[in-house]
């Protein structure tokens, strides 16, 4: 099997990024890692440049932050046909050493799974959800219709149906779960055997980059920079109607569930793509998140 393509998108919080990438690489698991930096303004890119690991296939820094979906789709456009695609949010610290093996074990046992996510210990309680547990040959997963991002693994065959993450809505995990469960033969769920943490910052005195930090000299922290430029909440409020309009068009047969990407010109030529919407979304992040 071709090793999975792992996509890790960074945006400031250098101390947290360093901690989580170090954990990600501290395993013997095989994968192809694409690290995409969304124009961080702290020491994130300097740290990324210093990393040396044969599994790192791409270090890419965008000149502007155009949103996480833009960045994810850049990596996704590099995926080989038979390659699993794993996206890891930059606030995810993976504690399980054989996490790729655990993903593949569940995917191989349950061919109906299109997308498998990892839930931190308290997620189900926080969201007040009770997923259905499905078990076969001693292996199980939580079947649920909406998988919140954090760390997700997508089956190669799924992309024949959905194409890319939706640049026209930029709703990422919510949009993708809906598309899979409503319009493809596949299901979504959570894996039980991978343990993660989602700490939102690393204290300066505990940061592995504290000796070379350039941000503290400006009487700031990398968390301060992140907070001032993190605009996902504002985006969702402004453009929440796009998702329902898109889904209505698919339901009405005006388009298929396949979403094209600006990183794949052939996909745009061969499928419906609301360029005006996509550019409006990218521009929002250009204007407010850089």
PDB file of C-alpha atoms in Angstrom:
ATOM      1  CA  UNK A   1       0.000   0.000   0.000  1.00  0.00           C
ATOM      2  CA  UNK A   2       1.189   3.530  -0.758  1.00  0.00           C
ATOM      3  CA  UNK A   3       1.871   5.270   2.591  1.00  0.00           C
ATOM      4  CA  UNK A   4      -0.918   7.738   3.523  1.00  0.00           C
ATOM      5  CA  UNK A   5      -0.524  11.409   2.709  1.00  0.00           C
ATOM      6  CA  UNK A   6      -0.648  13.346   5.979  1.00  0.00           C
ATOM      7  CA  UNK A   7      -1.579  17.028   5.770  1.00  0.00           C
ATOM      8  CA  UNK A   8      -0.629  19.343   8.657  1.00  0.00           C
ATOM      9  CA  UNK A   9      -1.613  23.013   8.223  1.00  0.00           C
ATOM     10  CA  UNK A  10       0.058  25.555  10.513  1.00  0.00           C
ATOM     11  CA  UNK A  11      -0.946  29.091  11.480  1.00  0.00           C
ATOM     12  CA  UNK A  12       1.043  30.753  14.277  1.00  0.00           C
ATOM     13  CA  UNK A  13       1.271  29.298  17.840  1.00  0.00           C
ATOM     14  CA  UNK A  14       4.858  28.184  17.129  1.00  0.00           C
ATOM     15  CA  UNK A  15       5.313  26.530  20.532  1.00  0.00           C
ATOM     16  CA  UNK A  16       2.217  24.387  20.064  1.00  0.00           C
ATOM     17  CA  UNK A  17       3.158  23.561  16.470  1.00  0.00           C
ATOM     18  CA  UNK A  18       6.653  22.447  17.532  1.00  0.00           C
ATOM     19  CA  UNK A  19       5.262  20.225  20.298  1.00  0.00           C
ATOM     20  CA  UNK A  20       2.661  18.583  18.062  1.00  0.00           C
ATOM     21  CA  UNK A  21       4.866  18.074  15.005  1.00  0.00           C
ATOM     22  CA  UNK A  22       7.568  16.528  17.202  1.00  0.00           C
ATOM     23  CA  UNK A  23       4.992  14.050  18.537  1.00  0.00           C
ATOM     24  CA  UNK A  24       3.713  13.351  15.022  1.00  0.00           C
ATOM     25  CA  UNK A  25       7.209  12.466  13.822  1.00  0.00           C
ATOM     26  CA  UNK A  26       8.143  10.504  16.963  1.00  0.00           C
ATOM     27  CA  UNK A  27       6.954   7.179  15.554  1.00  0.00           C
ATOM     28  CA  UNK A  28       8.158   4.496  13.169  1.00  0.00           C
ATOM     29  CA  UNK A  29       4.880   4.652  11.209  1.00  0.00           C
ATOM     30  CA  UNK A  30       5.240   5.297   7.469  1.00  0.00           C
ATOM     31  CA  UNK A  31       3.538   8.261   5.795  1.00  0.00           C
ATOM     32  CA  UNK A  32       4.190  11.169   3.455  1.00  0.00           C
ATOM     33  CA  UNK A  33       3.963  14.424   5.390  1.00  0.00           C
ATOM     34  CA  UNK A  34       2.931  17.715   3.793  1.00  0.00           C
ATOM     35  CA  UNK A  35       3.418  20.690   6.121  1.00  0.00           C
ATOM     36  CA  UNK A  36       1.571  23.759   4.858  1.00  0.00           C
ATOM     37  CA  UNK A  37       2.090  27.095   6.600  1.00  0.00           C
ATOM     38  CA  UNK A  38      -0.634  29.712   6.213  1.00  0.00           C
ATOM     39  CA  UNK A  39       1.637  32.767   6.459  1.00  0.00           C
ATOM     40  CA  UNK A  40       2.461  32.488  10.167  1.00  0.00           C
ATOM     41  CA  UNK A  41       3.933  35.668  11.662  1.00  0.00           C
ATOM     42  CA  UNK A  42       5.840  34.051  14.536  1.00  0.00           C
ATOM     43  CA  UNK A  43       8.635  31.433  14.592  1.00  0.00           C
ATOM     44  CA  UNK A  44       6.536  28.643  13.069  1.00  0.00           C
ATOM     45  CA  UNK A  45       8.106  28.638   9.609  1.00  0.00           C
ATOM     46  CA  UNK A  46      11.625  28.863  11.009  1.00  0.00           C
ATOM     47  CA  UNK A  47      10.935  25.718  13.040  1.00  0.00           C
ATOM     48  CA  UNK A  48       9.411  23.916  10.045  1.00  0.00           C
ATOM     49  CA  UNK A  49      12.486  24.702   7.946  1.00  0.00           C
ATOM     50  CA  UNK A  50      14.681  23.110  10.627  1.00  0.00           C
ATOM     51  CA  UNK A  51      12.866  19.752  10.540  1.00  0.00           C
ATOM     52  CA  UNK A  52      14.677  16.833   8.964  1.00  0.00           C
ATOM     53  CA  UNK A  53      12.798  13.599   8.354  1.00  0.00           C
ATOM     54  CA  UNK A  54      12.618  11.516   5.178  1.00  0.00           C
ATOM     55  CA  UNK A  55       8.841  11.269   5.576  1.00  0.00           C
ATOM     56  CA  UNK A  56       8.473  15.025   5.071  1.00  0.00           C
ATOM     57  CA  UNK A  57       7.723  15.346   1.350  1.00  0.00           C
ATOM     58  CA  UNK A  58       6.668  18.993   1.260  1.00  0.00           C
ATOM     59  CA  UNK A  59       7.254  22.173   3.239  1.00  0.00           C
ATOM     60  CA  UNK A  60       5.108  24.908   1.706  1.00  0.00           C
ATOM     61  CA  UNK A  61       4.594  28.454   2.966  1.00  0.00           C
ATOM     62  CA  UNK A  62       1.810  30.537   1.431  1.00  0.00           C
ATOM     63  CA  UNK A  63       2.393  34.258   1.074  1.00  0.00           C
ATOM     64  CA  UNK A  64      -1.124  34.872   2.430  1.00  0.00           C
ATOM     65  CA  UNK A  65      -3.593  32.972   4.583  1.00  0.00           C
ATOM     66  CA  UNK A  66      -6.571  32.136   2.345  1.00  0.00           C
ATOM     67  CA  UNK A  67      -8.218  29.819   4.863  1.00  0.00           C
ATOM     68  CA  UNK A  68      -7.551  26.262   5.954  1.00  0.00           C
ATOM     69  CA  UNK A  69      -9.589  24.675   3.132  1.00  0.00           C
ATOM     70  CA  UNK A  70      -7.375  26.356   0.531  1.00  0.00           C
ATOM     71  CA  UNK A  71      -4.326  24.901   2.283  1.00  0.00           C
ATOM     72  CA  UNK A  72      -5.795  21.408   2.736  1.00  0.00           C
ATOM     73  CA  UNK A  73      -6.758  21.212  -0.928  1.00  0.00           C
ATOM     74  CA  UNK A  74      -3.234  22.119  -1.986  1.00  0.00           C
ATOM     75  CA  UNK A  75      -1.986  18.979  -0.228  1.00  0.00           C
ATOM     76  CA  UNK A  76      -4.970  16.946  -1.433  1.00  0.00           C
ATOM     77  CA  UNK A  77      -4.163  17.866  -5.049  1.00  0.00           C
ATOM     78  CA  UNK A  78      -0.842  16.012  -4.598  1.00  0.00           C
ATOM     79  CA  UNK A  79      -2.482  12.757  -3.437  1.00  0.00           C
ATOM     80  CA  UNK A  80      -1.879   9.593  -5.450  1.00  0.00           C
ATOM     81  CA  UNK A  81      -4.963   7.696  -6.648  1.00  0.00           C
ATOM     82  CA  UNK A  82      -4.593   4.816  -4.162  1.00  0.00           C
ATOM     83  CA  UNK A  83      -3.457   6.966  -1.236  1.00  0.00           C
ATOM     84  CA  UNK A  84      -5.342   7.470   2.020  1.00  0.00           C
ATOM     85  CA  UNK A  85      -5.542  11.133   3.029  1.00  0.00           C
ATOM     86  CA  UNK A  86      -5.142  12.193   6.659  1.00  0.00           C
ATOM     87  CA  UNK A  87      -5.634  15.747   7.849  1.00  0.00           C
ATOM     88  CA  UNK A  88      -4.410  16.711  11.314  1.00  0.00           C
ATOM     89  CA  UNK A  89      -5.381  20.020  12.923  1.00  0.00           C
ATOM     90  CA  UNK A  90      -2.342  21.850  14.258  1.00  0.00           C
ATOM     91  CA  UNK A  91      -3.707  21.774  17.838  1.00  0.00           C
ATOM     92  CA  UNK A  92      -3.675  17.936  17.883  1.00  0.00           C
ATOM     93  CA  UNK A  93      -1.048  16.132  19.958  1.00  0.00           C
ATOM     94  CA  UNK A  94      -1.037  12.433  19.014  1.00  0.00           C
ATOM     95  CA  UNK A  95      -0.165  10.192  21.975  1.00  0.00           C
ATOM     96  CA  UNK A  96      -0.629   6.807  20.269  1.00  0.00           C
ATOM     97  CA  UNK A  97       2.599   5.699  18.581  1.00  0.00           C
ATOM     98  CA  UNK A  98       1.037   3.283  16.038  1.00  0.00           C
ATOM     99  CA  UNK A  99      -1.756   5.646  15.013  1.00  0.00           C
ATOM    100  CA  UNK A 100      -1.508   4.946  11.274  1.00  0.00           C
ATOM    101  CA  UNK A 101      -1.749   1.198  11.978  1.00  0.00           C
ATOM    102  CA  UNK A 102      -4.834   1.801  14.131  1.00  0.00           C
ATOM    103  CA  UNK A 103      -6.524   3.829  11.370  1.00  0.00           C
ATOM    104  CA  UNK A 104      -5.819   1.133   8.767  1.00  0.00           C
ATOM    105  CA  UNK A 105      -7.025  -1.671  11.045  1.00  0.00           C
ATOM    106  CA  UNK A 106     -10.486  -0.092  11.291  1.00  0.00           C
ATOM    107  CA  UNK A 107     -10.605   0.998   7.643  1.00  0.00           C
ATOM    108  CA  UNK A 108      -9.731  -2.523   6.460  1.00  0.00           C
ATOM    109  CA  UNK A 109     -12.323  -4.118   8.743  1.00  0.00           C
ATOM    110  CA  UNK A 110     -15.156  -1.777   7.771  1.00  0.00           C
ATOM    111  CA  UNK A 111     -15.127  -1.001   4.012  1.00  0.00           C
ATOM    112  CA  UNK A 112     -18.258   1.140   4.437  1.00  0.00           C
ATOM    113  CA  UNK A 113     -16.297   3.836   6.307  1.00  0.00           C
ATOM    114  CA  UNK A 114     -15.377   6.804   4.132  1.00  0.00           C
ATOM    115  CA  UNK A 115     -14.122   9.113   6.847  1.00  0.00           C
ATOM    116  CA  UNK A 116     -12.814   8.157  10.269  1.00  0.00           C
ATOM    117  CA  UNK A 117     -12.115  10.792  12.896  1.00  0.00           C
ATOM    118  CA  UNK A 118     -10.354  10.822  16.254  1.00  0.00           C
ATOM    119  CA  UNK A 119     -12.235  12.090  19.295  1.00  0.00           C
ATOM    120  CA  UNK A 120     -10.479  13.474  22.350  1.00  0.00           C
ATOM    121  CA  UNK A 121     -11.638  11.881  25.623  1.00  0.00           C
ATOM    122  CA  UNK A 122     -14.220  14.528  26.509  1.00  0.00           C
ATOM    123  CA  UNK A 123     -15.673  15.252  23.041  1.00  0.00           C
ATOM    124  CA  UNK A 124     -18.838  13.136  23.301  1.00  0.00           C
ATOM    125  CA  UNK A 125     -19.693  14.646  26.686  1.00  0.00           C
ATOM    126  CA  UNK A 126     -18.977  18.196  25.477  1.00  0.00           C
ATOM    127  CA  UNK A 127     -21.203  17.786  22.407  1.00  0.00           C
ATOM    128  CA  UNK A 128     -23.773  15.613  24.215  1.00  0.00           C
ATOM    129  CA  UNK A 129     -23.680  12.922  21.538  1.00  0.00           C
ATOM    130  CA  UNK A 130     -24.050   9.129  21.835  1.00  0.00           C
ATOM    131  CA  UNK A 131     -22.629   7.440  18.719  1.00  0.00           C
ATOM    132  CA  UNK A 132     -23.572   3.892  17.782  1.00  0.00           C
ATOM    133  CA  UNK A 133     -20.766   1.389  18.466  1.00  0.00           C
ATOM    134  CA  UNK A 134     -20.165  -1.042  15.573  1.00  0.00           C
ATOM    135  CA  UNK A 135     -18.009  -4.131  16.242  1.00  0.00           C
ATOM    136  CA  UNK A 136     -16.601  -6.842  13.962  1.00  0.00           C
ATOM    137  CA  UNK A 137     -13.838  -9.394  14.644  1.00  0.00           C
ATOM    138  CA  UNK A 138     -12.947  -7.624  17.877  1.00  0.00           C
ATOM    139  CA  UNK A 139     -12.456  -4.250  16.162  1.00  0.00           C
ATOM    140  CA  UNK A 140     -14.941  -1.423  16.620  1.00  0.00           C
ATOM    141  CA  UNK A 141     -15.664   2.203  15.851  1.00  0.00           C
ATOM    142  CA  UNK A 142     -18.281   4.834  16.774  1.00  0.00           C
ATOM    143  CA  UNK A 143     -20.627   5.426  13.849  1.00  0.00           C
ATOM    144  CA  UNK A 144     -21.804   9.041  13.736  1.00  0.00           C
ATOM    145  CA  UNK A 145     -23.097  11.368  11.024  1.00  0.00           C
ATOM    146  CA  UNK A 146     -20.983  14.429  11.876  1.00  0.00           C
ATOM    147  CA  UNK A 147     -17.258  14.138  12.485  1.00  0.00           C
ATOM    148  CA  UNK A 148     -15.549  17.197  13.892  1.00  0.00           C
ATOM    149  CA  UNK A 149     -12.123  17.599  12.281  1.00  0.00           C
ATOM    150  CA  UNK A 150      -9.118  17.385  14.632  1.00  0.00           C
ATOM    151  CA  UNK A 151      -7.606  14.282  12.993  1.00  0.00           C
ATOM    152  CA  UNK A 152      -9.418  12.556  10.127  1.00  0.00           C
ATOM    153  CA  UNK A 153      -8.583   9.734   7.730  1.00  0.00           C
ATOM    154  CA  UNK A 154     -10.340   9.499   4.357  1.00  0.00           C
ATOM    155  CA  UNK A 155     -10.529   6.438   2.132  1.00  0.00           C
ATOM    156  CA  UNK A 156      -9.025   6.794  -1.392  1.00  0.00           C
ATOM    157  CA  UNK A 157     -12.182   5.614  -3.198  1.00  0.00           C
ATOM    158  CA  UNK A 158     -14.217   8.333  -1.461  1.00  0.00           C
ATOM    159  CA  UNK A 159     -12.572  11.053  -3.547  1.00  0.00           C
ATOM    160  CA  UNK A 160     -14.123   9.670  -6.738  1.00  0.00           C
ATOM    161  CA  UNK A 161     -17.413  10.920  -5.275  1.00  0.00           C
ATOM    162  CA  UNK A 162     -16.544  14.081  -3.342  1.00  0.00           C
ATOM    163  CA  UNK A 163     -13.450  15.419  -5.108  1.00  0.00           C
ATOM    164  CA  UNK A 164     -11.999  18.039  -2.765  1.00  0.00           C
ATOM    165  CA  UNK A 165     -12.930  19.864   0.407  1.00  0.00           C
ATOM    166  CA  UNK A 166     -15.538  22.453  -0.521  1.00  0.00           C
ATOM    167  CA  UNK A 167     -13.901  25.803  -1.356  1.00  0.00           C
ATOM    168  CA  UNK A 168     -17.297  27.288  -2.207  1.00  0.00           C
ATOM    169  CA  UNK A 169     -18.561  26.957   1.386  1.00  0.00           C
ATOM    170  CA  UNK A 170     -15.280  26.499   3.307  1.00  0.00           C
ATOM    171  CA  UNK A 171     -17.157  24.639   6.044  1.00  0.00           C
ATOM    172  CA  UNK A 172     -14.529  21.867   6.028  1.00  0.00           C
ATOM    173  CA  UNK A 173     -15.454  19.039   8.441  1.00  0.00           C
ATOM    174  CA  UNK A 174     -19.189  19.822   8.746  1.00  0.00           C
ATOM    175  CA  UNK A 175     -19.587  20.128   4.977  1.00  0.00           C
ATOM    176  CA  UNK A 176     -17.559  16.985   4.255  1.00  0.00           C
ATOM    177  CA  UNK A 177     -19.490  14.802   6.723  1.00  0.00           C
ATOM    178  CA  UNK A 178     -22.805  15.925   5.253  1.00  0.00           C
ATOM    179  CA  UNK A 179     -21.699  15.236   1.704  1.00  0.00           C
ATOM    180  CA  UNK A 180     -20.428  11.767   2.548  1.00  0.00           C
ATOM    181  CA  UNK A 181     -23.462  10.581   4.502  1.00  0.00           C
ATOM    182  CA  UNK A 182     -26.123  12.083   2.231  1.00  0.00           C
ATOM    183  CA  UNK A 183     -24.682  11.582  -1.229  1.00  0.00           C
ATOM    184  CA  UNK A 184     -22.169   8.694  -1.214  1.00  0.00           C
ATOM    185  CA  UNK A 185     -22.342   4.990  -0.250  1.00  0.00           C
ATOM    186  CA  UNK A 186     -19.956   5.638   2.641  1.00  0.00           C
ATOM    187  CA  UNK A 187     -20.405   6.421   6.340  1.00  0.00           C
ATOM    188  CA  UNK A 188     -18.480   8.470   8.882  1.00  0.00           C
ATOM    189  CA  UNK A 189     -17.435   7.712  12.437  1.00  0.00           C
ATOM    190  CA  UNK A 190     -14.838   7.929  15.192  1.00  0.00           C
ATOM    191  CA  UNK A 191     -11.975   5.571  16.009  1.00  0.00           C
ATOM    192  CA  UNK A 192     -11.535   4.433  19.617  1.00  0.00           C
ATOM    193  CA  UNK A 193      -7.912   3.313  19.666  1.00  0.00           C
ATOM    194  CA  UNK A 194      -6.045   6.586  18.958  1.00  0.00           C
ATOM    195  CA  UNK A 195      -5.485   8.931  21.884  1.00  0.00           C
ATOM    196  CA  UNK A 196      -5.021  12.668  21.343  1.00  0.00           C
ATOM    197  CA  UNK A 197      -4.863  15.891  23.317  1.00  0.00           C
ATOM    198  CA  UNK A 198      -5.984  19.310  22.071  1.00  0.00           C
ATOM    199  CA  UNK A 199      -4.246  21.765  24.367  1.00  0.00           C
ATOM    200  CA  UNK A 200      -4.630  25.223  22.853  1.00  0.00           C
ATOM    201  CA  UNK A 201      -1.274  26.705  23.815  1.00  0.00           C
ATOM    202  CA  UNK A 202       2.089  25.923  25.362  1.00  0.00           C
ATOM    203  CA  UNK A 203       3.272  28.104  28.245  1.00  0.00           C
ATOM    204  CA  UNK A 204       6.411  30.053  27.373  1.00  0.00           C
ATOM    205  CA  UNK A 205       8.487  28.438  30.121  1.00  0.00           C
ATOM    206  CA  UNK A 206       7.569  24.975  28.784  1.00  0.00           C
ATOM    207  CA  UNK A 207       8.077  25.796  25.085  1.00  0.00           C
ATOM    208  CA  UNK A 208      10.784  23.873  23.237  1.00  0.00           C
ATOM    209  CA  UNK A 209      11.475  27.027  21.173  1.00  0.00           C
ATOM    210  CA  UNK A 210      11.861  29.423  24.101  1.00  0.00           C
ATOM    211  CA  UNK A 211      15.613  29.956  23.586  1.00  0.00           C
ATOM    212  CA  UNK A 212      15.195  31.068  19.979  1.00  0.00           C
ATOM    213  CA  UNK A 213      11.810  32.816  20.292  1.00  0.00           C
ATOM    214  CA  UNK A 214      11.718  36.173  18.504  1.00  0.00           C
ATOM    215  CA  UNK A 215       8.150  37.075  19.492  1.00  0.00           C
ATOM    216  CA  UNK A 216       8.800  37.657  23.218  1.00  0.00           C
ATOM    217  CA  UNK A 217      11.242  40.406  22.284  1.00  0.00           C
ATOM    218  CA  UNK A 218       8.206  42.330  20.998  1.00  0.00           C
ATOM    219  CA  UNK A 219       6.399  41.849  24.355  1.00  0.00           C
ATOM    220  CA  UNK A 220       3.994  39.398  22.736  1.00  0.00           C
ATOM    221  CA  UNK A 221       3.451  35.640  22.616  1.00  0.00           C
ATOM    222  CA  UNK A 222       2.737  33.410  19.641  1.00  0.00           C
ATOM    223  CA  UNK A 223      -0.706  32.789  21.169  1.00  0.00           C
ATOM    224  CA  UNK A 224      -1.404  36.561  21.065  1.00  0.00           C
ATOM    225  CA  UNK A 225      -0.608  36.592  17.339  1.00  0.00           C
ATOM    226  CA  UNK A 226      -2.817  33.565  16.709  1.00  0.00           C
ATOM    227  CA  UNK A 227      -5.786  35.028  18.576  1.00  0.00           C
ATOM    228  CA  UNK A 228      -5.570  38.318  16.690  1.00  0.00           C
ATOM    229  CA  UNK A 229      -5.715  36.564  13.303  1.00  0.00           C
ATOM    230  CA  UNK A 230      -7.913  33.501  13.952  1.00  0.00           C
ATOM    231  CA  UNK A 231     -11.138  34.352  12.084  1.00  0.00           C
ATOM    232  CA  UNK A 232     -12.990  31.039  11.579  1.00  0.00           C
ATOM    233  CA  UNK A 233     -15.844  32.117  13.877  1.00  0.00           C
ATOM    234  CA  UNK A 234     -16.410  35.401  12.059  1.00  0.00           C
ATOM    235  CA  UNK A 235     -16.276  33.638   8.698  1.00  0.00           C
ATOM    236  CA  UNK A 236     -18.909  31.092   9.750  1.00  0.00           C
ATOM    237  CA  UNK A 237     -21.288  33.817  10.892  1.00  0.00           C
ATOM    238  CA  UNK A 238     -20.935  35.834   7.693  1.00  0.00           C
ATOM    239  CA  UNK A 239     -21.222  32.997   5.166  1.00  0.00           C
ATOM    240  CA  UNK A 240     -23.298  30.337   6.972  1.00  0.00           C
ATOM    241  CA  UNK A 241     -25.980  30.396   4.226  1.00  0.00           C
ATOM    242  CA  UNK A 242     -23.654  29.058   1.533  1.00  0.00           C
ATOM    243  CA  UNK A 243     -23.722  25.501   2.850  1.00  0.00           C
ATOM    244  CA  UNK A 244     -27.518  25.182   2.761  1.00  0.00           C
ATOM    245  CA  UNK A 245     -27.670  26.715  -0.751  1.00  0.00           C
ATOM    246  CA  UNK A 246     -24.995  24.280  -1.966  1.00  0.00           C
ATOM    247  CA  UNK A 247     -26.800  21.258  -0.453  1.00  0.00           C
ATOM    248  CA  UNK A 248     -30.098  22.363  -1.980  1.00  0.00           C
ATOM    249  CA  UNK A 249     -28.454  22.496  -5.418  1.00  0.00           C
ATOM    250  CA  UNK A 250     -27.165  18.937  -5.007  1.00  0.00           C
ATOM    251  CA  UNK A 251     -30.567  17.722  -3.794  1.00  0.00           C
ATOM    252  CA  UNK A 252     -32.240  19.376  -6.784  1.00  0.00           C
ATOM    253  CA  UNK A 253     -29.848  17.675  -9.222  1.00  0.00           C
ATOM    254  CA  UNK A 254     -28.306  20.967 -10.359  1.00  0.00           C
ATOM    255  CA  UNK A 255     -24.848  19.626  -9.597  1.00  0.00           C
ATOM    256  CA  UNK A 256     -23.164  16.524  -8.225  1.00  0.00           C
ATOM    257  CA  UNK A 257     -21.594  16.248  -4.776  1.00  0.00           C
ATOM    258  CA  UNK A 258     -18.134  16.443  -6.368  1.00  0.00           C
ATOM    259  CA  UNK A 259     -16.293  19.655  -5.414  1.00  0.00           C
ATOM    260  CA  UNK A 260     -13.546  21.056  -7.611  1.00  0.00           C
ATOM    261  CA  UNK A 261     -10.481  22.975  -6.438  1.00  0.00           C
ATOM    262  CA  UNK A 262      -8.482  25.964  -7.588  1.00  0.00           C
ATOM    263  CA  UNK A 263      -5.387  23.751  -7.230  1.00  0.00           C
ATOM    264  CA  UNK A 264      -6.715  21.333  -9.874  1.00  0.00           C
ATOM    265  CA  UNK A 265      -7.707  23.157 -13.099  1.00  0.00           C
ATOM    266  CA  UNK A 266      -9.031  19.933 -14.685  1.00  0.00           C
ATOM    267  CA  UNK A 267     -11.495  19.504 -11.827  1.00  0.00           C
ATOM    268  CA  UNK A 268     -12.890  22.994 -12.455  1.00  0.00           C
ATOM    269  CA  UNK A 269     -13.222  22.370 -16.186  1.00  0.00           C
ATOM    270  CA  UNK A 270     -15.105  19.114 -15.630  1.00  0.00           C
ATOM    271  CA  UNK A 271     -17.362  20.014 -12.696  1.00  0.00           C
ATOM    272  CA  UNK A 272     -19.549  22.843 -11.419  1.00  0.00           C
ATOM    273  CA  UNK A 273     -17.468  25.359  -9.462  1.00  0.00           C
ATOM    274  CA  UNK A 274     -18.826  28.601  -8.024  1.00  0.00           C
ATOM    275  CA  UNK A 275     -15.666  30.650  -8.541  1.00  0.00           C
ATOM    276  CA  UNK A 276     -17.270  33.828  -7.203  1.00  0.00           C
ATOM    277  CA  UNK A 277     -18.080  32.159  -3.885  1.00  0.00           C
ATOM    278  CA  UNK A 278     -14.657  30.548  -3.570  1.00  0.00           C
ATOM    279  CA  UNK A 279     -12.824  33.798  -4.284  1.00  0.00           C
ATOM    280  CA  UNK A 280     -15.059  35.640  -1.803  1.00  0.00           C
ATOM    281  CA  UNK A 281     -14.118  33.098   0.875  1.00  0.00           C
ATOM    282  CA  UNK A 282     -10.402  33.333   0.130  1.00  0.00           C
ATOM    283  CA  UNK A 283     -10.587  37.122   0.139  1.00  0.00           C
ATOM    284  CA  UNK A 284     -12.206  37.176   3.577  1.00  0.00           C
ATOM    285  CA  UNK A 285      -9.178  35.424   5.057  1.00  0.00           C
ATOM    286  CA  UNK A 286      -6.759  37.553   3.031  1.00  0.00           C
ATOM    287  CA  UNK A 287      -8.410  40.685   4.446  1.00  0.00           C
ATOM    288  CA  UNK A 288      -8.795  39.643   8.086  1.00  0.00           C
ATOM    289  CA  UNK A 289      -6.398  36.773   8.884  1.00  0.00           C
ATOM    290  CA  UNK A 290      -3.006  38.062   7.721  1.00  0.00           C
TER     291      UNK A 290
END
